Amino acid sequence: MADWVAQVAGAQYNDTIELFTIPCDSGKDNKARFSFQLEGPEGPWIHAEVLDLIVAASDVRTLYTDIGHGWVVFTEELAGNNICLLGVQKPNSYQSFQSIGSSLLRRTYLVFDNVNEEVAMAPVKFPTDSKPPKPNIVYFKKYGSKIPSSALYCEISKPLCEYDGYNFSNTGHKVGIAAGVVGGVLVLAGFAAGIWWHRRKTKKGQETEKWKVGRGPSVVGRES
């Protein structure tokens, strides 16, 4: 699936560093829009443009690729050539995990529930000159309540995840990705592709931390 994203964005695969690369100024002319759907058909859509998926090599944590008996730093390989990294990559020999990086997080509205140790995602509504968004603040009903208008997805045992007010699902965490360019928009939906984090304490005081790693394209973000 990462190959389809790369084709639409105009990226090329670099065999030396085993990553997709793209001209740093590609976002100026390529107006394609990408839509990522989280958690399957009922999940939120996160929209991004080509410009959001262009990451300067200097902004990414230094990675290495084995060339024969030596090591080459990929940031040095790309330095000074107007070449950046694509924000969506496929797994390779030295990258064993995937994450949602700043390329998508800047388009994502996040709610962190410190009491229940959970996080919820929704698309950001950016203001425009013609139609500024109206404030729609929904408050927690009380201290310790679930995140408003949210659904719980979990992969551990049902008793550890289900409690009053939540919808339980054990179908697995997914970041959708599919084929098709409609009206200049690449629609990505239907396949496992990334990481979703879930951590909470049960009523009995047990603490569970769960990371789900998908076997699909990764989304590269800038180093914090």
PDB file of C-alpha atoms in Angstrom:
ATOM      1  CA  MET A   1       0.000   0.000   0.000  1.00  0.00           C
ATOM      2  CA  ALA A   2       2.901   2.347   0.633  1.00  0.00           C
ATOM      3  CA  ASP A   3       3.798   1.931  -3.050  1.00  0.00           C
ATOM      4  CA  TRP A   4       0.434   3.433  -4.059  1.00  0.00           C
ATOM      5  CA  VAL A   5       0.909   6.406  -1.759  1.00  0.00           C
ATOM      6  CA  ALA A   6       4.409   6.932  -3.136  1.00  0.00           C
ATOM      7  CA  GLN A   7       3.152   6.794  -6.732  1.00  0.00           C
ATOM      8  CA  VAL A   8       0.507   9.463  -6.151  1.00  0.00           C
ATOM      9  CA  ALA A   9       2.891  11.669  -4.170  1.00  0.00           C
ATOM     10  CA  GLY A  10       5.654  11.310  -6.777  1.00  0.00           C
ATOM     11  CA  ALA A  11       8.132   9.546  -4.488  1.00  0.00           C
ATOM     12  CA  GLN A  12      10.840   7.083  -5.531  1.00  0.00           C
ATOM     13  CA  TYR A  13      12.214   4.108  -3.596  1.00  0.00           C
ATOM     14  CA  ASN A  14      15.899   4.431  -2.686  1.00  0.00           C
ATOM     15  CA  ASP A  15      17.448   0.948  -2.615  1.00  0.00           C
ATOM     16  CA  THR A  16      20.517   2.172  -0.749  1.00  0.00           C
ATOM     17  CA  ILE A  17      18.685   3.434   2.322  1.00  0.00           C
ATOM     18  CA  GLU A  18      15.563   1.284   1.769  1.00  0.00           C
ATOM     19  CA  LEU A  19      13.188   4.234   2.079  1.00  0.00           C
ATOM     20  CA  PHE A  20      10.910   6.276  -0.185  1.00  0.00           C
ATOM     21  CA  THR A  21      12.359   9.678  -1.053  1.00  0.00           C
ATOM     22  CA  ILE A  22      10.675  12.698  -2.622  1.00  0.00           C
ATOM     23  CA  PRO A  23      11.807  16.153  -3.807  1.00  0.00           C
ATOM     24  CA  CYS A  24      11.443  18.575  -0.905  1.00  0.00           C
ATOM     25  CA  ASP A  25       9.412  21.027  -3.018  1.00  0.00           C
ATOM     26  CA  SER A  26       6.910  18.464  -4.373  1.00  0.00           C
ATOM     27  CA  GLY A  27       4.125  19.803  -2.186  1.00  0.00           C
ATOM     28  CA  LYS A  28       4.031  23.077  -4.125  1.00  0.00           C
ATOM     29  CA  ASP A  29       2.710  21.510  -7.331  1.00  0.00           C
ATOM     30  CA  ASN A  30       1.158  18.200  -6.259  1.00  0.00           C
ATOM     31  CA  LYS A  31      -2.260  18.969  -4.755  1.00  0.00           C
ATOM     32  CA  ALA A  32      -3.342  15.372  -4.078  1.00  0.00           C
ATOM     33  CA  ARG A  33      -5.127  14.825  -0.762  1.00  0.00           C
ATOM     34  CA  PHE A  34      -4.836  11.662   1.294  1.00  0.00           C
ATOM     35  CA  SER A  35      -7.520  10.359   3.648  1.00  0.00           C
ATOM     36  CA  PHE A  36      -6.600   7.868   6.366  1.00  0.00           C
ATOM     37  CA  GLN A  37      -9.367   6.068   8.236  1.00  0.00           C
ATOM     38  CA  LEU A  38      -8.609   4.827  11.747  1.00  0.00           C
ATOM     39  CA  GLU A  39     -10.225   1.792  13.369  1.00  0.00           C
ATOM     40  CA  GLY A  40     -12.148   0.530  10.347  1.00  0.00           C
ATOM     41  CA  PRO A  41     -15.423   1.710   8.744  1.00  0.00           C
ATOM     42  CA  GLU A  42     -16.721   3.428  11.899  1.00  0.00           C
ATOM     43  CA  GLY A  43     -13.504   5.265  12.693  1.00  0.00           C
ATOM     44  CA  PRO A  44     -12.555   8.904  12.030  1.00  0.00           C
ATOM     45  CA  TRP A  45     -10.961  10.116   8.802  1.00  0.00           C
ATOM     46  CA  ILE A  46      -7.664  12.002   9.021  1.00  0.00           C
ATOM     47  CA  HIS A  47      -6.902  14.085   5.929  1.00  0.00           C
ATOM     48  CA  ALA A  48      -3.446  15.112   4.754  1.00  0.00           C
ATOM     49  CA  GLU A  49      -1.844  16.748   1.732  1.00  0.00           C
ATOM     50  CA  VAL A  50       1.399  15.848  -0.035  1.00  0.00           C
ATOM     51  CA  LEU A  51       3.099  18.710   1.786  1.00  0.00           C
ATOM     52  CA  ASP A  52       2.208  17.045   5.108  1.00  0.00           C
ATOM     53  CA  LEU A  53       3.963  13.847   4.032  1.00  0.00           C
ATOM     54  CA  ILE A  54       7.291  15.465   3.109  1.00  0.00           C
ATOM     55  CA  VAL A  55       9.826  15.106   5.917  1.00  0.00           C
ATOM     56  CA  ALA A  56      13.330  16.583   5.807  1.00  0.00           C
ATOM     57  CA  ALA A  57      15.994  13.957   6.449  1.00  0.00           C
ATOM     58  CA  SER A  58      17.516  16.176   9.123  1.00  0.00           C
ATOM     59  CA  ASP A  59      14.222  16.085  11.062  1.00  0.00           C
ATOM     60  CA  VAL A  60      14.213  12.304  11.418  1.00  0.00           C
ATOM     61  CA  ARG A  61      16.092  10.303  14.002  1.00  0.00           C
ATOM     62  CA  THR A  62      19.318   9.017  12.455  1.00  0.00           C
ATOM     63  CA  LEU A  63      18.846   5.549  10.998  1.00  0.00           C
ATOM     64  CA  TYR A  64      21.426   3.233   9.510  1.00  0.00           C
ATOM     65  CA  THR A  65      21.379   0.705   6.709  1.00  0.00           C
ATOM     66  CA  ASP A  66      23.876  -2.120   6.322  1.00  0.00           C
ATOM     67  CA  ILE A  67      25.840  -1.829   3.042  1.00  0.00           C
ATOM     68  CA  GLY A  68      28.148  -4.810   2.727  1.00  0.00           C
ATOM     69  CA  HIS A  69      30.455  -4.663   5.751  1.00  0.00           C
ATOM     70  CA  GLY A  70      30.035  -0.937   6.371  1.00  0.00           C
ATOM     71  CA  TRP A  71      27.419   1.473   7.686  1.00  0.00           C
ATOM     72  CA  VAL A  72      25.975   4.490   5.892  1.00  0.00           C
ATOM     73  CA  VAL A  73      23.994   7.227   7.646  1.00  0.00           C
ATOM     74  CA  PHE A  74      21.013   7.910   5.399  1.00  0.00           C
ATOM     75  CA  THR A  75      20.893  11.615   6.285  1.00  0.00           C
ATOM     76  CA  GLU A  76      24.363  11.971   4.761  1.00  0.00           C
ATOM     77  CA  GLU A  77      23.195  10.057   1.687  1.00  0.00           C
ATOM     78  CA  LEU A  78      20.462  12.646   1.050  1.00  0.00           C
ATOM     79  CA  ALA A  79      22.241  15.818   2.174  1.00  0.00           C
ATOM     80  CA  GLY A  80      22.275  18.743  -0.264  1.00  0.00           C
ATOM     81  CA  ASN A  81      20.221  17.089  -3.014  1.00  0.00           C
ATOM     82  CA  ASN A  82      16.777  18.672  -2.385  1.00  0.00           C
ATOM     83  CA  ILE A  83      15.645  15.167  -1.436  1.00  0.00           C
ATOM     84  CA  CYS A  84      13.368  14.531   1.528  1.00  0.00           C
ATOM     85  CA  LEU A  85      11.733  11.421   2.960  1.00  0.00           C
ATOM     86  CA  LEU A  86       8.137  10.426   2.307  1.00  0.00           C
ATOM     87  CA  GLY A  87       6.046  10.352   5.465  1.00  0.00           C
ATOM     88  CA  VAL A  88       4.682   6.886   4.602  1.00  0.00           C
ATOM     89  CA  GLN A  89       7.167   4.015   4.477  1.00  0.00           C
ATOM     90  CA  LYS A  90       6.972   0.247   4.228  1.00  0.00           C
ATOM     91  CA  PRO A  91       8.760  -2.050   6.712  1.00  0.00           C
ATOM     92  CA  ASN A  92      12.414  -2.787   5.978  1.00  0.00           C
ATOM     93  CA  SER A  93      15.300  -4.722   7.461  1.00  0.00           C
ATOM     94  CA  TYR A  94      16.084  -2.287  10.281  1.00  0.00           C
ATOM     95  CA  GLN A  95      12.658  -0.823  11.005  1.00  0.00           C
ATOM     96  CA  SER A  96      10.602  -3.262  13.067  1.00  0.00           C
ATOM     97  CA  PHE A  97       7.793  -0.937  14.182  1.00  0.00           C
ATOM     98  CA  GLN A  98       5.383   1.602  12.756  1.00  0.00           C
ATOM     99  CA  SER A  99       4.028   4.791  14.279  1.00  0.00           C
ATOM    100  CA  ILE A 100       1.785   7.698  13.443  1.00  0.00           C
ATOM    101  CA  GLY A 101       4.205  10.587  13.157  1.00  0.00           C
ATOM    102  CA  SER A 102       3.826  14.340  13.061  1.00  0.00           C
ATOM    103  CA  SER A 103       2.766  14.126   9.394  1.00  0.00           C
ATOM    104  CA  LEU A 104      -0.676  12.995  10.573  1.00  0.00           C
ATOM    105  CA  LEU A 105      -0.680  14.157  14.176  1.00  0.00           C
ATOM    106  CA  ARG A 106      -0.783  17.793  13.057  1.00  0.00           C
ATOM    107  CA  ARG A 107      -4.093  16.940  11.347  1.00  0.00           C
ATOM    108  CA  THR A 108      -5.433  15.042  14.348  1.00  0.00           C
ATOM    109  CA  TYR A 109      -7.452  16.312  17.319  1.00  0.00           C
ATOM    110  CA  LEU A 110      -6.363  14.353  20.375  1.00  0.00           C
ATOM    111  CA  VAL A 111      -8.067  14.027  23.747  1.00  0.00           C
ATOM    112  CA  PHE A 112      -5.943  12.647  26.582  1.00  0.00           C
ATOM    113  CA  ASP A 113      -7.881  11.133  29.474  1.00  0.00           C
ATOM    114  CA  ASN A 114      -5.415  11.063  32.374  1.00  0.00           C
ATOM    115  CA  VAL A 115      -7.879   9.507  34.811  1.00  0.00           C
ATOM    116  CA  ASN A 116      -8.677   6.424  32.716  1.00  0.00           C
ATOM    117  CA  GLU A 117      -5.294   6.540  30.929  1.00  0.00           C
ATOM    118  CA  GLU A 118      -6.764   6.596  27.430  1.00  0.00           C
ATOM    119  CA  VAL A 119      -6.434   8.679  24.292  1.00  0.00           C
ATOM    120  CA  ALA A 120      -9.039   9.443  21.597  1.00  0.00           C
ATOM    121  CA  MET A 121      -8.549  10.680  18.029  1.00  0.00           C
ATOM    122  CA  ALA A 122     -10.647  12.813  15.661  1.00  0.00           C
ATOM    123  CA  PRO A 123      -9.929  14.945  12.557  1.00  0.00           C
ATOM    124  CA  VAL A 124      -8.972  18.592  13.033  1.00  0.00           C
ATOM    125  CA  LYS A 125     -11.287  21.280  11.613  1.00  0.00           C
ATOM    126  CA  PHE A 126      -9.095  24.062  10.287  1.00  0.00           C
ATOM    127  CA  PRO A 127     -10.557  27.581   9.906  1.00  0.00           C
ATOM    128  CA  THR A 128     -11.086  29.060   6.453  1.00  0.00           C
ATOM    129  CA  ASP A 129     -11.871  32.595   5.323  1.00  0.00           C
ATOM    130  CA  SER A 130     -15.237  31.567   3.887  1.00  0.00           C
ATOM    131  CA  LYS A 131     -16.435  29.198   6.607  1.00  0.00           C
ATOM    132  CA  PRO A 132     -14.794  29.345  10.032  1.00  0.00           C
ATOM    133  CA  PRO A 133     -15.669  26.343  12.226  1.00  0.00           C
ATOM    134  CA  LYS A 134     -18.098  26.839  15.088  1.00  0.00           C
ATOM    135  CA  PRO A 135     -16.913  25.931  18.600  1.00  0.00           C
ATOM    136  CA  ASN A 136     -18.284  22.561  19.665  1.00  0.00           C
ATOM    137  CA  ILE A 137     -16.881  21.888  23.111  1.00  0.00           C
ATOM    138  CA  VAL A 138     -18.260  18.764  24.811  1.00  0.00           C
ATOM    139  CA  TYR A 139     -17.405  18.454  28.491  1.00  0.00           C
ATOM    140  CA  PHE A 140     -16.846  15.310  30.514  1.00  0.00           C
ATOM    141  CA  LYS A 141     -19.993  14.525  32.534  1.00  0.00           C
ATOM    142  CA  LYS A 142     -18.002  14.076  35.723  1.00  0.00           C
ATOM    143  CA  TYR A 143     -14.534  13.255  36.975  1.00  0.00           C
ATOM    144  CA  GLY A 144     -13.552   9.820  35.688  1.00  0.00           C
ATOM    145  CA  SER A 145     -16.212   9.637  32.959  1.00  0.00           C
ATOM    146  CA  LYS A 146     -15.335   8.229  29.571  1.00  0.00           C
ATOM    147  CA  ILE A 147     -14.266  10.513  26.745  1.00  0.00           C
ATOM    148  CA  PRO A 148     -17.502  11.984  25.243  1.00  0.00           C
ATOM    149  CA  SER A 149     -18.706  10.456  21.946  1.00  0.00           C
ATOM    150  CA  SER A 150     -15.909   7.872  21.973  1.00  0.00           C
ATOM    151  CA  ALA A 151     -15.779   4.114  21.409  1.00  0.00           C
ATOM    152  CA  LEU A 152     -13.292   1.741  23.029  1.00  0.00           C
ATOM    153  CA  TYR A 153     -11.255  -0.688  20.948  1.00  0.00           C
ATOM    154  CA  CYS A 154      -9.216  -3.323  22.710  1.00  0.00           C
ATOM    155  CA  GLU A 155      -7.176  -6.440  21.937  1.00  0.00           C
ATOM    156  CA  ILE A 156      -6.640  -7.850  25.399  1.00  0.00           C
ATOM    157  CA  SER A 157      -9.194  -9.941  27.288  1.00  0.00           C
ATOM    158  CA  LYS A 158     -12.722  -8.533  27.431  1.00  0.00           C
ATOM    159  CA  PRO A 159     -12.993  -8.188  31.259  1.00  0.00           C
ATOM    160  CA  LEU A 160      -9.912  -5.941  31.275  1.00  0.00           C
ATOM    161  CA  CYS A 161     -11.367  -3.596  28.663  1.00  0.00           C
ATOM    162  CA  GLU A 162     -15.113  -3.453  29.108  1.00  0.00           C
ATOM    163  CA  TYR A 163     -16.757  -1.221  31.647  1.00  0.00           C
ATOM    164  CA  ASP A 164     -19.865   0.942  31.903  1.00  0.00           C
ATOM    165  CA  GLY A 165     -20.415   3.405  29.086  1.00  0.00           C
ATOM    166  CA  TYR A 166     -17.981   1.958  26.555  1.00  0.00           C
ATOM    167  CA  ASN A 167     -18.526   0.011  23.367  1.00  0.00           C
ATOM    168  CA  PHE A 168     -16.236  -3.032  23.353  1.00  0.00           C
ATOM    169  CA  SER A 169     -14.548  -4.368  20.237  1.00  0.00           C
ATOM    170  CA  ASN A 170     -11.877  -7.048  19.950  1.00  0.00           C
ATOM    171  CA  THR A 171     -11.508  -6.855  16.186  1.00  0.00           C
ATOM    172  CA  GLY A 172      -8.074  -5.233  16.390  1.00  0.00           C
ATOM    173  CA  HIS A 173      -6.678  -1.788  15.787  1.00  0.00           C
ATOM    174  CA  LYS A 174      -6.409  -0.665  12.195  1.00  0.00           C
ATOM    175  CA  VAL A 175      -5.312   2.318  10.215  1.00  0.00           C
ATOM    176  CA  GLY A 176      -7.136   2.019   6.917  1.00  0.00           C
ATOM    177  CA  ILE A 177      -5.397   2.165   3.595  1.00  0.00           C
ATOM    178  CA  ALA A 178      -6.846   1.280   0.186  1.00  0.00           C
ATOM    179  CA  ALA A 179      -6.694   2.077  -3.504  1.00  0.00           C
ATOM    180  CA  GLY A 180      -8.411   4.644  -5.642  1.00  0.00           C
ATOM    181  CA  VAL A 181      -8.004   8.234  -6.709  1.00  0.00           C
ATOM    182  CA  VAL A 182     -11.351  10.028  -6.900  1.00  0.00           C
ATOM    183  CA  GLY A 183     -11.412  13.713  -7.765  1.00  0.00           C
ATOM    184  CA  GLY A 184      -7.742  14.063  -6.902  1.00  0.00           C
ATOM    185  CA  VAL A 185      -8.205  12.418  -3.496  1.00  0.00           C
ATOM    186  CA  LEU A 186      -6.500   9.141  -2.715  1.00  0.00           C
ATOM    187  CA  VAL A 187      -8.859   7.253  -0.432  1.00  0.00           C
ATOM    188  CA  LEU A 188      -7.100   4.964   2.011  1.00  0.00           C
ATOM    189  CA  ALA A 189      -9.410   2.510   3.735  1.00  0.00           C
ATOM    190  CA  GLY A 190      -9.640  -1.097   4.783  1.00  0.00           C
ATOM    191  CA  PHE A 191      -6.239  -2.593   5.680  1.00  0.00           C
ATOM    192  CA  ALA A 192      -4.125  -2.772   8.816  1.00  0.00           C
ATOM    193  CA  ALA A 193      -1.337  -0.224   8.585  1.00  0.00           C
ATOM    194  CA  GLY A 194      -0.096   1.259  11.798  1.00  0.00           C
ATOM    195  CA  ILE A 195       0.019   1.598  15.527  1.00  0.00           C
ATOM    196  CA  TRP A 196      -2.719   2.384  18.028  1.00  0.00           C
ATOM    197  CA  TRP A 197      -2.009   2.874  21.685  1.00  0.00           C
ATOM    198  CA  HIS A 198      -4.274   1.761  24.492  1.00  0.00           C
ATOM    199  CA  ARG A 199      -3.487   1.853  28.198  1.00  0.00           C
ATOM    200  CA  ARG A 200      -5.853   1.801  31.183  1.00  0.00           C
ATOM    201  CA  LYS A 201      -6.297   0.548  34.732  1.00  0.00           C
ATOM    202  CA  THR A 202      -9.036  -1.920  35.583  1.00  0.00           C
ATOM    203  CA  LYS A 203     -11.423  -1.527  38.503  1.00  0.00           C
ATOM    204  CA  LYS A 204      -9.409  -4.122  40.405  1.00  0.00           C
ATOM    205  CA  GLY A 205      -6.341  -1.936  40.258  1.00  0.00           C
ATOM    206  CA  GLN A 206      -4.584  -3.887  37.523  1.00  0.00           C
ATOM    207  CA  GLU A 207      -2.642  -1.849  34.989  1.00  0.00           C
ATOM    208  CA  THR A 208      -2.397  -2.866  31.370  1.00  0.00           C
ATOM    209  CA  GLU A 209      -0.325  -1.356  28.605  1.00  0.00           C
ATOM    210  CA  LYS A 210      -0.858  -2.522  25.037  1.00  0.00           C
ATOM    211  CA  TRP A 211       0.873  -1.570  21.781  1.00  0.00           C
ATOM    212  CA  LYS A 212      -0.506  -2.811  18.488  1.00  0.00           C
ATOM    213  CA  VAL A 213       1.916  -2.921  15.574  1.00  0.00           C
ATOM    214  CA  GLY A 214       0.468  -3.411  12.107  1.00  0.00           C
ATOM    215  CA  ARG A 215       2.247  -5.205   9.319  1.00  0.00           C
ATOM    216  CA  GLY A 216       1.900  -2.448   6.781  1.00  0.00           C
ATOM    217  CA  PRO A 217       3.111   1.028   5.847  1.00  0.00           C
ATOM    218  CA  SER A 218       4.548   3.240   8.534  1.00  0.00           C
ATOM    219  CA  VAL A 219       4.037   6.957   8.881  1.00  0.00           C
ATOM    220  CA  VAL A 220       7.286   8.750   9.581  1.00  0.00           C
ATOM    221  CA  GLY A 221       7.327  11.774  11.866  1.00  0.00           C
ATOM    222  CA  ARG A 222       9.853  14.361  12.941  1.00  0.00           C
ATOM    223  CA  GLU A 223      12.129  13.669  15.890  1.00  0.00           C
ATOM    224  CA  SER A 224      10.958  15.396  19.045  1.00  0.00           C
TER     225      SER A 224
END
